[in-house]
CSV table of C-alpha atoms (C1' of nucleotides) in Angstrom, one decimal:
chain,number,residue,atom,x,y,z
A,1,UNK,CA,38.0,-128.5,-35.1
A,2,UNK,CA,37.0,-125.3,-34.2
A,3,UNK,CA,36.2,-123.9,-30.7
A,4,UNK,CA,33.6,-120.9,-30.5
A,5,UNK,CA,34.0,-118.2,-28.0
A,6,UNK,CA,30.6,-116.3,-27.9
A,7,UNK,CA,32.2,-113.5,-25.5
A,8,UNK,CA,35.5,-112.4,-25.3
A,9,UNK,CA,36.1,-109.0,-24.1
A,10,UNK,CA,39.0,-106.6,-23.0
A,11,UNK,CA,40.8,-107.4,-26.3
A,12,UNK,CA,41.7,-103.9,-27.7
A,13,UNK,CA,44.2,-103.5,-30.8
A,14,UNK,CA,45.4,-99.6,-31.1
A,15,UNK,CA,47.1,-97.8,-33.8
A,16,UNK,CA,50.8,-97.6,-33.9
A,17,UNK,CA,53.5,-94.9,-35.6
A,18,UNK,CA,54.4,-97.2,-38.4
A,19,UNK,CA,58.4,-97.8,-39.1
A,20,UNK,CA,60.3,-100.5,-40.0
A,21,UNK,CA,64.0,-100.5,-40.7
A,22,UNK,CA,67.0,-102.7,-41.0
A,23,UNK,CA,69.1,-102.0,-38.2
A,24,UNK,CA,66.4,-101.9,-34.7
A,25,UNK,CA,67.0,-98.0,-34.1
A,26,UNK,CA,64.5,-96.4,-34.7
A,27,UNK,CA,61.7,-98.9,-34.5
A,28,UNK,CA,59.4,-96.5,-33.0
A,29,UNK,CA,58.2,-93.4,-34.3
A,30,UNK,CA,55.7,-91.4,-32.5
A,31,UNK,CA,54.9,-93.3,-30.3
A,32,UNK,CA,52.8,-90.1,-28.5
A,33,UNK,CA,50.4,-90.6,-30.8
A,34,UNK,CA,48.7,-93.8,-29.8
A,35,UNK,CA,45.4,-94.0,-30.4
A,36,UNK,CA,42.8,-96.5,-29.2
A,37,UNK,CA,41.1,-98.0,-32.2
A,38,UNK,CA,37.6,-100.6,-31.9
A,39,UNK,CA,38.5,-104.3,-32.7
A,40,UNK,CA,38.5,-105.2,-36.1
A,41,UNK,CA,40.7,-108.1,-35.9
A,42,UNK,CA,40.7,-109.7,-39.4
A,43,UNK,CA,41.8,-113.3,-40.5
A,44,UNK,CA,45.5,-113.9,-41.8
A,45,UNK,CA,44.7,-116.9,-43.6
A,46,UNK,CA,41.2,-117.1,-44.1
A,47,UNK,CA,40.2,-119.7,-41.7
A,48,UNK,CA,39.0,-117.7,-39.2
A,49,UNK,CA,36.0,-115.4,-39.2
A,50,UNK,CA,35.6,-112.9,-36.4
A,51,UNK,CA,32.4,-110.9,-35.7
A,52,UNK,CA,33.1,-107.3,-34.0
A,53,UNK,CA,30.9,-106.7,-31.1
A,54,UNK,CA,29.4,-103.1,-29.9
A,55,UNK,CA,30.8,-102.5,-26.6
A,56,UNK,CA,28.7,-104.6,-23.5
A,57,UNK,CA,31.2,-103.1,-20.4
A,58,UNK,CA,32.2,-100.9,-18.4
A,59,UNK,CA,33.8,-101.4,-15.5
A,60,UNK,CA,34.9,-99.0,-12.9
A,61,UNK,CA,38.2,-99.6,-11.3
A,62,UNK,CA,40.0,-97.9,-8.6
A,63,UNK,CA,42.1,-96.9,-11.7
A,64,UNK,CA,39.8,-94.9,-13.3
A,65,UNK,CA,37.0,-96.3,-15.7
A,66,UNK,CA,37.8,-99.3,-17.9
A,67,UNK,CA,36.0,-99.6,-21.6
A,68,UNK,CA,36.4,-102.6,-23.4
A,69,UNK,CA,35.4,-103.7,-27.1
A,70,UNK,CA,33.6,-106.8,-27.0
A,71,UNK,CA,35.0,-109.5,-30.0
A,72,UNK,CA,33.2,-112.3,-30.6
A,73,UNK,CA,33.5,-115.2,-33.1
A,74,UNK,CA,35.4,-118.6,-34.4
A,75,UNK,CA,38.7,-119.4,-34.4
A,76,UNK,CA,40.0,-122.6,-35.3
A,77,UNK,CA,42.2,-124.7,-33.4
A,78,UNK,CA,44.7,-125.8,-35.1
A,79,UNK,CA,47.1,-126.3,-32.3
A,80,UNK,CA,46.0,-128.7,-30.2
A,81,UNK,CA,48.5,-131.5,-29.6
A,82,UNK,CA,48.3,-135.1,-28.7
A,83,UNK,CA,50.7,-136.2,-26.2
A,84,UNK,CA,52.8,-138.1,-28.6
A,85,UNK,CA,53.5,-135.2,-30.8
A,86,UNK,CA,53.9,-133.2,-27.6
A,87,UNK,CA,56.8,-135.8,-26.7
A,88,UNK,CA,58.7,-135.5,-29.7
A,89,UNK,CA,62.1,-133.8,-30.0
A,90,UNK,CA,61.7,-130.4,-32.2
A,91,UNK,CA,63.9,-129.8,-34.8
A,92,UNK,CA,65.0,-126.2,-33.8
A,93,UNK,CA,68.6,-127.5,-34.5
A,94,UNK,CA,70.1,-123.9,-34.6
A,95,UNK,CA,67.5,-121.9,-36.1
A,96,UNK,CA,69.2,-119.0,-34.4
A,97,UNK,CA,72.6,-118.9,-36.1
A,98,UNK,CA,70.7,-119.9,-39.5
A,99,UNK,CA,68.1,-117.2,-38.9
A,100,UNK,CA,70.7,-114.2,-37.9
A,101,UNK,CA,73.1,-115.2,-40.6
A,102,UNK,CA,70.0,-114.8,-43.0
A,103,UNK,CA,70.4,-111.6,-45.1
A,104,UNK,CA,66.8,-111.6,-45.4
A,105,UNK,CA,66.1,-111.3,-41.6
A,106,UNK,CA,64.7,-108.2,-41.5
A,107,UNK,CA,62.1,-109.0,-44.3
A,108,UNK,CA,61.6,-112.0,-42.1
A,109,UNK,CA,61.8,-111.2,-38.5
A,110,UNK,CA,58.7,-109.6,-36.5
A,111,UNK,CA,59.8,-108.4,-33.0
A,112,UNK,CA,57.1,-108.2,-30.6
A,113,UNK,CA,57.1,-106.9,-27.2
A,114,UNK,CA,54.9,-108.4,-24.3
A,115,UNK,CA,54.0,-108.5,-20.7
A,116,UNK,CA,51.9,-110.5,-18.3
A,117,UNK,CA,49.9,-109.5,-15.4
A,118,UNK,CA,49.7,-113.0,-12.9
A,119,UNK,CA,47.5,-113.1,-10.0
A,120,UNK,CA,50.8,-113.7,-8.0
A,121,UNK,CA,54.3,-115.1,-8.2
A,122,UNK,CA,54.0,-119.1,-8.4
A,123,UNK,CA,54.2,-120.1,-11.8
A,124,UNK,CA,52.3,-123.6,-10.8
A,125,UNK,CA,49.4,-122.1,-9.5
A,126,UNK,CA,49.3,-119.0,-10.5
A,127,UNK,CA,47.4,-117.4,-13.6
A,128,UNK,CA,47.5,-114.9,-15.7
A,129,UNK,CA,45.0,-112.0,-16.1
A,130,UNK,CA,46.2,-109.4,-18.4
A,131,UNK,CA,48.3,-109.9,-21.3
A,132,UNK,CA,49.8,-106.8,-23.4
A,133,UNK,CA,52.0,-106.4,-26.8
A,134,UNK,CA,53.0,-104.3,-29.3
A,135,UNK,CA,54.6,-105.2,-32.1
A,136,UNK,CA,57.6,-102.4,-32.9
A,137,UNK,CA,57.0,-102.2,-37.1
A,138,UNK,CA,54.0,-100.1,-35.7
A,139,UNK,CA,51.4,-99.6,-38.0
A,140,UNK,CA,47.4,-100.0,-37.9
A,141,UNK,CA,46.3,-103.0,-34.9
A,142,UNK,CA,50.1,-103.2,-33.9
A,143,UNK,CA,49.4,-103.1,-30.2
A,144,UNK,CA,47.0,-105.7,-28.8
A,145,UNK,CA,46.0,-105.9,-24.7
A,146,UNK,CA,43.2,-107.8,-22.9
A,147,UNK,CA,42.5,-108.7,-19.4
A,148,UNK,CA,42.6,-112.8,-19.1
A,149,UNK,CA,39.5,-114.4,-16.5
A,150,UNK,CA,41.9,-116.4,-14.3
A,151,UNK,CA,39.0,-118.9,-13.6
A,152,UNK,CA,38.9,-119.8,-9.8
A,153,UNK,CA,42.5,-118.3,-8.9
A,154,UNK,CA,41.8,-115.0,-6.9
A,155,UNK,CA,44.1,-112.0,-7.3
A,156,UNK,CA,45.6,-111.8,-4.3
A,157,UNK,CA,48.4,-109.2,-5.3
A,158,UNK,CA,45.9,-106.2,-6.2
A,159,UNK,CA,48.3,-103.9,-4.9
A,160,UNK,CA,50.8,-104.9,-7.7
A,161,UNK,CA,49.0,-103.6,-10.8
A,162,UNK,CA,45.5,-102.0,-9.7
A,163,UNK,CA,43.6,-105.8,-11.4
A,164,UNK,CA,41.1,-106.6,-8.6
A,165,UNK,CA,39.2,-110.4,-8.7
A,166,UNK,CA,35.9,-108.5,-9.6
A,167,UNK,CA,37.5,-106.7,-13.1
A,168,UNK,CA,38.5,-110.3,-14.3
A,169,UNK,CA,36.3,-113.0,-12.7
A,170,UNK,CA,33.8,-111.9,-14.9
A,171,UNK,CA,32.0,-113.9,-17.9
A,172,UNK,CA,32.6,-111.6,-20.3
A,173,UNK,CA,36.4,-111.8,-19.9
A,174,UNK,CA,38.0,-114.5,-21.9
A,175,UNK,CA,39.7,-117.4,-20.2
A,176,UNK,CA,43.3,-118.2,-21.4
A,177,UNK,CA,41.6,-121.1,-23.2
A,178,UNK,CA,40.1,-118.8,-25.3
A,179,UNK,CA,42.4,-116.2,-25.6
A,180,UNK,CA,45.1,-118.3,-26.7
A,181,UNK,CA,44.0,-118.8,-30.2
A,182,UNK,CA,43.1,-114.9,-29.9
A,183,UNK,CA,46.8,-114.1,-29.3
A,184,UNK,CA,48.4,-116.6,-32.1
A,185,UNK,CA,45.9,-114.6,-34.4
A,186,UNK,CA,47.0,-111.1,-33.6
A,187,UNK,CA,50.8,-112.6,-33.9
A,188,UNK,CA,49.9,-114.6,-36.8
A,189,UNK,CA,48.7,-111.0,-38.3
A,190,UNK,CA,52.1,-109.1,-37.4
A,191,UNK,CA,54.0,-112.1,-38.7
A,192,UNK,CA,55.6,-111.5,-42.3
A,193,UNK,CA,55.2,-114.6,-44.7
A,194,UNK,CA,57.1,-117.4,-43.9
A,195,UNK,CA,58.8,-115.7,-40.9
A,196,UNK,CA,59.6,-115.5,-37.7
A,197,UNK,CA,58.3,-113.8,-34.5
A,198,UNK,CA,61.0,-112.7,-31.3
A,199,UNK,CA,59.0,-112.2,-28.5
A,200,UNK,CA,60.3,-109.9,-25.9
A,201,UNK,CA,59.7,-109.9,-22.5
A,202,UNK,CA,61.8,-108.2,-19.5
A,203,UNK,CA,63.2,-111.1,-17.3
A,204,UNK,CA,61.5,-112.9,-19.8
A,205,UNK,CA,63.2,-116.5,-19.4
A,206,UNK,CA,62.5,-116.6,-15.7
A,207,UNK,CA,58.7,-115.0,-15.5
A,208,UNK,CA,56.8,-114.3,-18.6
A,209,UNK,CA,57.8,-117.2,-21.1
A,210,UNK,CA,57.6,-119.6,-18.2
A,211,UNK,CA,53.8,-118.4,-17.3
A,212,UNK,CA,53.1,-118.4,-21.2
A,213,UNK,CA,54.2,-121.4,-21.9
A,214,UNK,CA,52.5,-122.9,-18.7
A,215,UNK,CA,49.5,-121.6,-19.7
A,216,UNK,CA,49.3,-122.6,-23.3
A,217,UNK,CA,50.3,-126.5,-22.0
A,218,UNK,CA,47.7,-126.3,-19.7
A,219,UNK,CA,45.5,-125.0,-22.4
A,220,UNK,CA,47.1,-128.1,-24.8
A,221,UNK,CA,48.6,-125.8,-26.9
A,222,UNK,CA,52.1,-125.2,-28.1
A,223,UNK,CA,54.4,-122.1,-28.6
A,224,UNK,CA,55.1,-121.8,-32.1
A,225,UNK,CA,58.5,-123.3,-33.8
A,226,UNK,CA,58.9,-119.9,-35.2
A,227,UNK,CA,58.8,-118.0,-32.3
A,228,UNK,CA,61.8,-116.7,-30.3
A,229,UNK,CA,62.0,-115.5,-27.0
A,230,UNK,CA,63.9,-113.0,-26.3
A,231,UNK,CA,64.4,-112.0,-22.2
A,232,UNK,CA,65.4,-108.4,-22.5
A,233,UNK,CA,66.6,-107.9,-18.9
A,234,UNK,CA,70.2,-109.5,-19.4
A,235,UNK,CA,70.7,-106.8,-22.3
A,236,UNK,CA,69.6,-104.1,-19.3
A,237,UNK,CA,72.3,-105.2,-17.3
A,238,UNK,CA,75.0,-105.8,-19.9
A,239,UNK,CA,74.4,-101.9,-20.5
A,240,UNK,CA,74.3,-101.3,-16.7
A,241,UNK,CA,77.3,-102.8,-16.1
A,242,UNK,CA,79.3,-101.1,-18.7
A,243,UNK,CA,78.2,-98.2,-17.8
A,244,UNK,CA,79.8,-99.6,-13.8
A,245,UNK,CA,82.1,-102.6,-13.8
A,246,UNK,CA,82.9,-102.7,-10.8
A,247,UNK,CA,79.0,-102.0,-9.4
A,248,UNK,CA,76.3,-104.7,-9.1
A,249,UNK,CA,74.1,-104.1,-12.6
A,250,UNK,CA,70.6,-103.1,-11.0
A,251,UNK,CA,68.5,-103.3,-14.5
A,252,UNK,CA,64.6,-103.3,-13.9
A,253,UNK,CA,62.5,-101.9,-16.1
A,254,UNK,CA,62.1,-99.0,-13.6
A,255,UNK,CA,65.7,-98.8,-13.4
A,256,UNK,CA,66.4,-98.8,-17.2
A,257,UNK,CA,63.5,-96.0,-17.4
A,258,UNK,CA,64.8,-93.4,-15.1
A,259,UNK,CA,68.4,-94.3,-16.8
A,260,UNK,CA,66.7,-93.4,-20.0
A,261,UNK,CA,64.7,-90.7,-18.1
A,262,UNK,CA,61.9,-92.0,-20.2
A,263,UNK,CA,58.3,-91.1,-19.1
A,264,UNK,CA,55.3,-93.7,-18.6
A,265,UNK,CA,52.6,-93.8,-20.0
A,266,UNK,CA,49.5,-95.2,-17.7
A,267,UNK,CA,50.2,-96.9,-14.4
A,268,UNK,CA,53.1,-98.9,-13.5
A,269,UNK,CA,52.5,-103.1,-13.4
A,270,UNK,CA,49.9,-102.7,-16.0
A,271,UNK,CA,50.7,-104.9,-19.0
A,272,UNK,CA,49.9,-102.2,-21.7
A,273,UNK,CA,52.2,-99.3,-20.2
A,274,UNK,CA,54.6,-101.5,-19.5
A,275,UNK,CA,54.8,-102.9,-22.9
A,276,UNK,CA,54.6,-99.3,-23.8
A,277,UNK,CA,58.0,-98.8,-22.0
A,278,UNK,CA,60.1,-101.7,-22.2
A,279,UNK,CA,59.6,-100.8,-26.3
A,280,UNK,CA,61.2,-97.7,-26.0
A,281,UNK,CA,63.9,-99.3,-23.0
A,282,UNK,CA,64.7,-102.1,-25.6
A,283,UNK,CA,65.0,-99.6,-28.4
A,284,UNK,CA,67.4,-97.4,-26.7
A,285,UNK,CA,69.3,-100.7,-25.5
A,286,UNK,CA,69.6,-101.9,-29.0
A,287,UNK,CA,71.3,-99.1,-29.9
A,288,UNK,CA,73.5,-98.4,-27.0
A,289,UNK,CA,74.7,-102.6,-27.1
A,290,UNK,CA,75.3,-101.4,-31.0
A,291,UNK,CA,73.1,-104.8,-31.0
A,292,UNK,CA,71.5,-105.5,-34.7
A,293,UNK,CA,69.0,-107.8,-35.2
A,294,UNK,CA,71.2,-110.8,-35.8
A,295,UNK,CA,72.9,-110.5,-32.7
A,296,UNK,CA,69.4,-110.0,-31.4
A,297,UNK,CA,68.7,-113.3,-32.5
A,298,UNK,CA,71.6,-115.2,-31.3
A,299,UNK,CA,70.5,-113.9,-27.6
A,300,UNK,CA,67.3,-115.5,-28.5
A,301,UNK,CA,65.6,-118.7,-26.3
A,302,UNK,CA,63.1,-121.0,-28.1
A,303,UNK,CA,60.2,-122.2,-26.0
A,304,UNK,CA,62.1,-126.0,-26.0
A,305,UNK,CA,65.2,-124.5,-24.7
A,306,UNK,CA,62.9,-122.9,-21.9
A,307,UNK,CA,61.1,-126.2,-21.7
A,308,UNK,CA,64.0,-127.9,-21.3
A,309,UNK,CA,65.5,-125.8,-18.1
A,310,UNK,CA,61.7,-126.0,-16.1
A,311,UNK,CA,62.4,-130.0,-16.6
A,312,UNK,CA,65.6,-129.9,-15.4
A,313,UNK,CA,64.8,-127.4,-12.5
A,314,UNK,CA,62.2,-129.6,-11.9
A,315,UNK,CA,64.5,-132.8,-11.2
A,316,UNK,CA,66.7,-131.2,-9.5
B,1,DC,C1',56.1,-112.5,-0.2
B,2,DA,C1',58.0,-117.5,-4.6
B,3,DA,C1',61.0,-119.0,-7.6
B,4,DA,C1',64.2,-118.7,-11.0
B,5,DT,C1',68.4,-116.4,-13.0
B,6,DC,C1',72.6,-114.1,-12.7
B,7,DT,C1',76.9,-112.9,-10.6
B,8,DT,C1',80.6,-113.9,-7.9
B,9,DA,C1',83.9,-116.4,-5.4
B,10,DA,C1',85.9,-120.5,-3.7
B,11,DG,C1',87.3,-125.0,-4.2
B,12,DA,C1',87.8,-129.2,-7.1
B,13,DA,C1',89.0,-131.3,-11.2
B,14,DT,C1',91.4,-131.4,-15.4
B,15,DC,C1',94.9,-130.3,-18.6
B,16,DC,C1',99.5,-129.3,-20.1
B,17,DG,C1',104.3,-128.4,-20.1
B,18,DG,C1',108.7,-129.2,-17.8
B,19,DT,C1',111.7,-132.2,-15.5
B,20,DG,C1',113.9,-136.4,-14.3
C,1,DC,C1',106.2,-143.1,-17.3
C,2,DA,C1',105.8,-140.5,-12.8
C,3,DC,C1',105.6,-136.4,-10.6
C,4,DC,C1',105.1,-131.5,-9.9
C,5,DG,C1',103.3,-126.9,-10.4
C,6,DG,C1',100.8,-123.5,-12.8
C,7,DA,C1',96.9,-122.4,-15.8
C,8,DT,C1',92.4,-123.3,-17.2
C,9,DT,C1',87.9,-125.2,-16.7
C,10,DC,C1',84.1,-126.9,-14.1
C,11,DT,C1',81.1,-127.2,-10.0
C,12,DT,C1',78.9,-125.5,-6.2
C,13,DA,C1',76.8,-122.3,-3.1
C,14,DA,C1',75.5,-117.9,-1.5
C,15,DG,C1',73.6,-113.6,-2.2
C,16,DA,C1',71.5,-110.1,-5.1
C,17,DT,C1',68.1,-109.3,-8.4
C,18,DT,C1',64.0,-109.7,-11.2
C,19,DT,C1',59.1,-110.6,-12.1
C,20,DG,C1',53.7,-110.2,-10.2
DNA sequence: CAAATCTTAAGAATCCGGTG
DNA sequence: CACCGGATTCTTAAGATTTG
C-alpha cells in the first residue's frame, strides 16, 4: 500500500563533518562547516522512489527569508497498524541491557538528535510544525529539518520560535501524515544494518517523544521496536548537580549552553539550531558523565515504556 | 501560559533483630 | 509468640523545572 505525496516541502538534508568512534567523544567534528545541500533523499531498501523537485518557495519571515527544496514522490507504508496488532504487548523484554552489553554496539547503534516545534504546550491538541535532526556519525544528508502543516491548529505561540500560521498552513508544507514516512526514511538511511536508532531529545520523555509518538498514533503509525529514546535533560542535571549538591540542578538547554559557553547557531526555539546545540551539549555531557554508549543505552526509554506512563497518567 | 517529570521531605508501612 | 525500637522502603504531596 503506498501513499503518494505530490508536494512536500521544507524537507532539507545538509552535509555533516563525518566521525564516528567507539566511545561518544568526539562525535562531532567540524561542525562549522555545515553546509546546506538540495534534497537528494535516496531509498534504503529499494522500495521507495523519490523524485527531487526544483525549488517552488520562498517565504519571507520575520526571521529573515526562508528557502525550501521541494521533494516529491512515493513512499510506501509499511507501518500502518490495525488495532489488534496495535493492542499487543511488544517484546522489548530488556533490549537495553542486551543491546549495551553488546560488544558490537557501536557497529550497531545510530544516535540521532531531534527537536520539535508545537504550536503550543498541550500534547492533546496541540501539533507539531517543525521537526529537526542530525544524526552525530555526520557525514553526507546527516542533518534532516522541515516545517510540518499543523492542519487546522493555529500557532498561537509565534513568539516562542519565530513559526507564524501563514509559513506552515500552507499546501506545499507536508502534513505529519506525510512526513511521517519521510522521517522513518531519513532514519531508516542513518540506520546501520540490522541496528538500532537512540533518539535524543532534551526533556525528551515529558515533551518531544510524547508529541512524536502522539502524532504518529494519530497518523496510525508506530515508533519503531528498534528505536530508543533517549531524554537528555536528566543527564544535564546529573552534571549540574555534581557540579552543586547542595544547589537545585537548573539544566535547560540554555543553561547547559552558557555552562558550556557554547555559541548558537541560528535563533533560539527553532528546531534546526537547537538540534545543532543540544549535539554539542550532549557531547560535552557524555564525556563529562564519563558516560559510554552502553551506559547511554541503559538510560534509554522505548516508545512502550513511554506509552505505558501516558496510560497510567491518564487513569490516574 | 499546560502538563509532565524530578526532587525533596514528611509520614506511613514494612522489615528485622533483640528481648522476654 | 508478642512486643518494642531502629532501620529501611514505600507513598504522597508540594514546589521547582522543563518543553513550546
Amino acid at each position: 500500500m503506498c501513499v503518494s505525496i505530490s508536494q512536500v516541502s521544507r524537507f532539507r538534508i545538509h552535509s555533516f563533518g563525518s566521525s564516528c568512534c567507539e566511545r561518544v567523544h568526539g562525535w562531532i567534528k567540524n561542525s562549522s562547516s555545515l553546509k546546506l545541500l538540495d534534497v537528494r533523499a535516496s531509498s534504503v531498501d529499494g522500495k521507495a522512489r523519490w523524485i527531487r523537485r526544483n525549488v517552488s518557495t520562498t517565504t519571507q519571515g520575520s526571521r529573515g527569508n526562508i528557502k525550501s527544496s521541494v521533494l516529491g514522490g512515493t513512499v510506501p507504508l509499511t507501518r500502518i497498524i490495525d488495532e489488534e496488532s496495535r493492542t499487543k504487548v511488544q517484546p522489548f523484554g530488556n533490549l537495553q541491557q542486551r543491546l549495551a552489553q553488546d560488544k558490537d554496539l557501536p557497529k550497531l547503534l545510530t544516535v540521532i538528535v531531534s527537536d520539535l516545534e508545537t504550536t503550543g504546550l498541550n500534547r492533546k491538541r496541540e501539533r507539531i510544525i517543525e521537526i529537526a535532526a542530525q544524526d552525530l556519525a555526520g557525514g553526507g544528508y546527516s542533518t534532516f529539518q522541515t516545517l510540518v502543516n499543523p492542519g487546522d491548529v493555529p500557532v498561537t505561540n509565534t513568539d516562542i520560535h519565530g513559526i507564524r500560521t501563514d509559513m506552515v498552513c500552507r499546501p506545499e508544507v507536508p502534513r505529519m501524515e506525510e512526513l511521517i514516512p519521510i522521517f522513518l526514511q531519513y532514519v531508516e538511511s542513518r540506520q546501520k544494518p540490522g541496528g538500532y536508532v537512540m533518539l535524543v531529545a532534551h526533556n525528551g520523555k515529558s515533551f518531544d517523544f510524547r508529541f512524536l509518538i502522539n502524532e504518529f498514533n494519530r497518523c496510525s503509525y508506530e515508533i519503531p521496536h528498534n528505536w530508543l529514546l533517549l531524554d537528555s535533560l536528566p543527564l544535564g542535571r546529573e552534571h549540574m548537580k555534581s557540579l552543586d549538591p547542595t544547589g537545585k540542578p537548573k539544566a535547560s538547554l540554555k543553561v547547559l549552553q552558557e555552562h558550556y559557553s557554547l555559541t548558537r547557531e541560528g535563533d533560539a526555539h527553532r528546531a534546526l539550531s537547537d538540534v545543532l546545540l543540544l549535539s554539542k551539549v550532549f557531547q560535552k555531557l557524555t564525556i563529562d558523565l564519563k558516560l559510554s554508549l552502553s551506559d547511554l543505552v541503559l538510560r534509554c526509554h522505548t516508545a512502550s515504556d513511554i506509552i505505558a506512563v501516558m496510560a497510567k497518567n491518564k487513569k490516574a
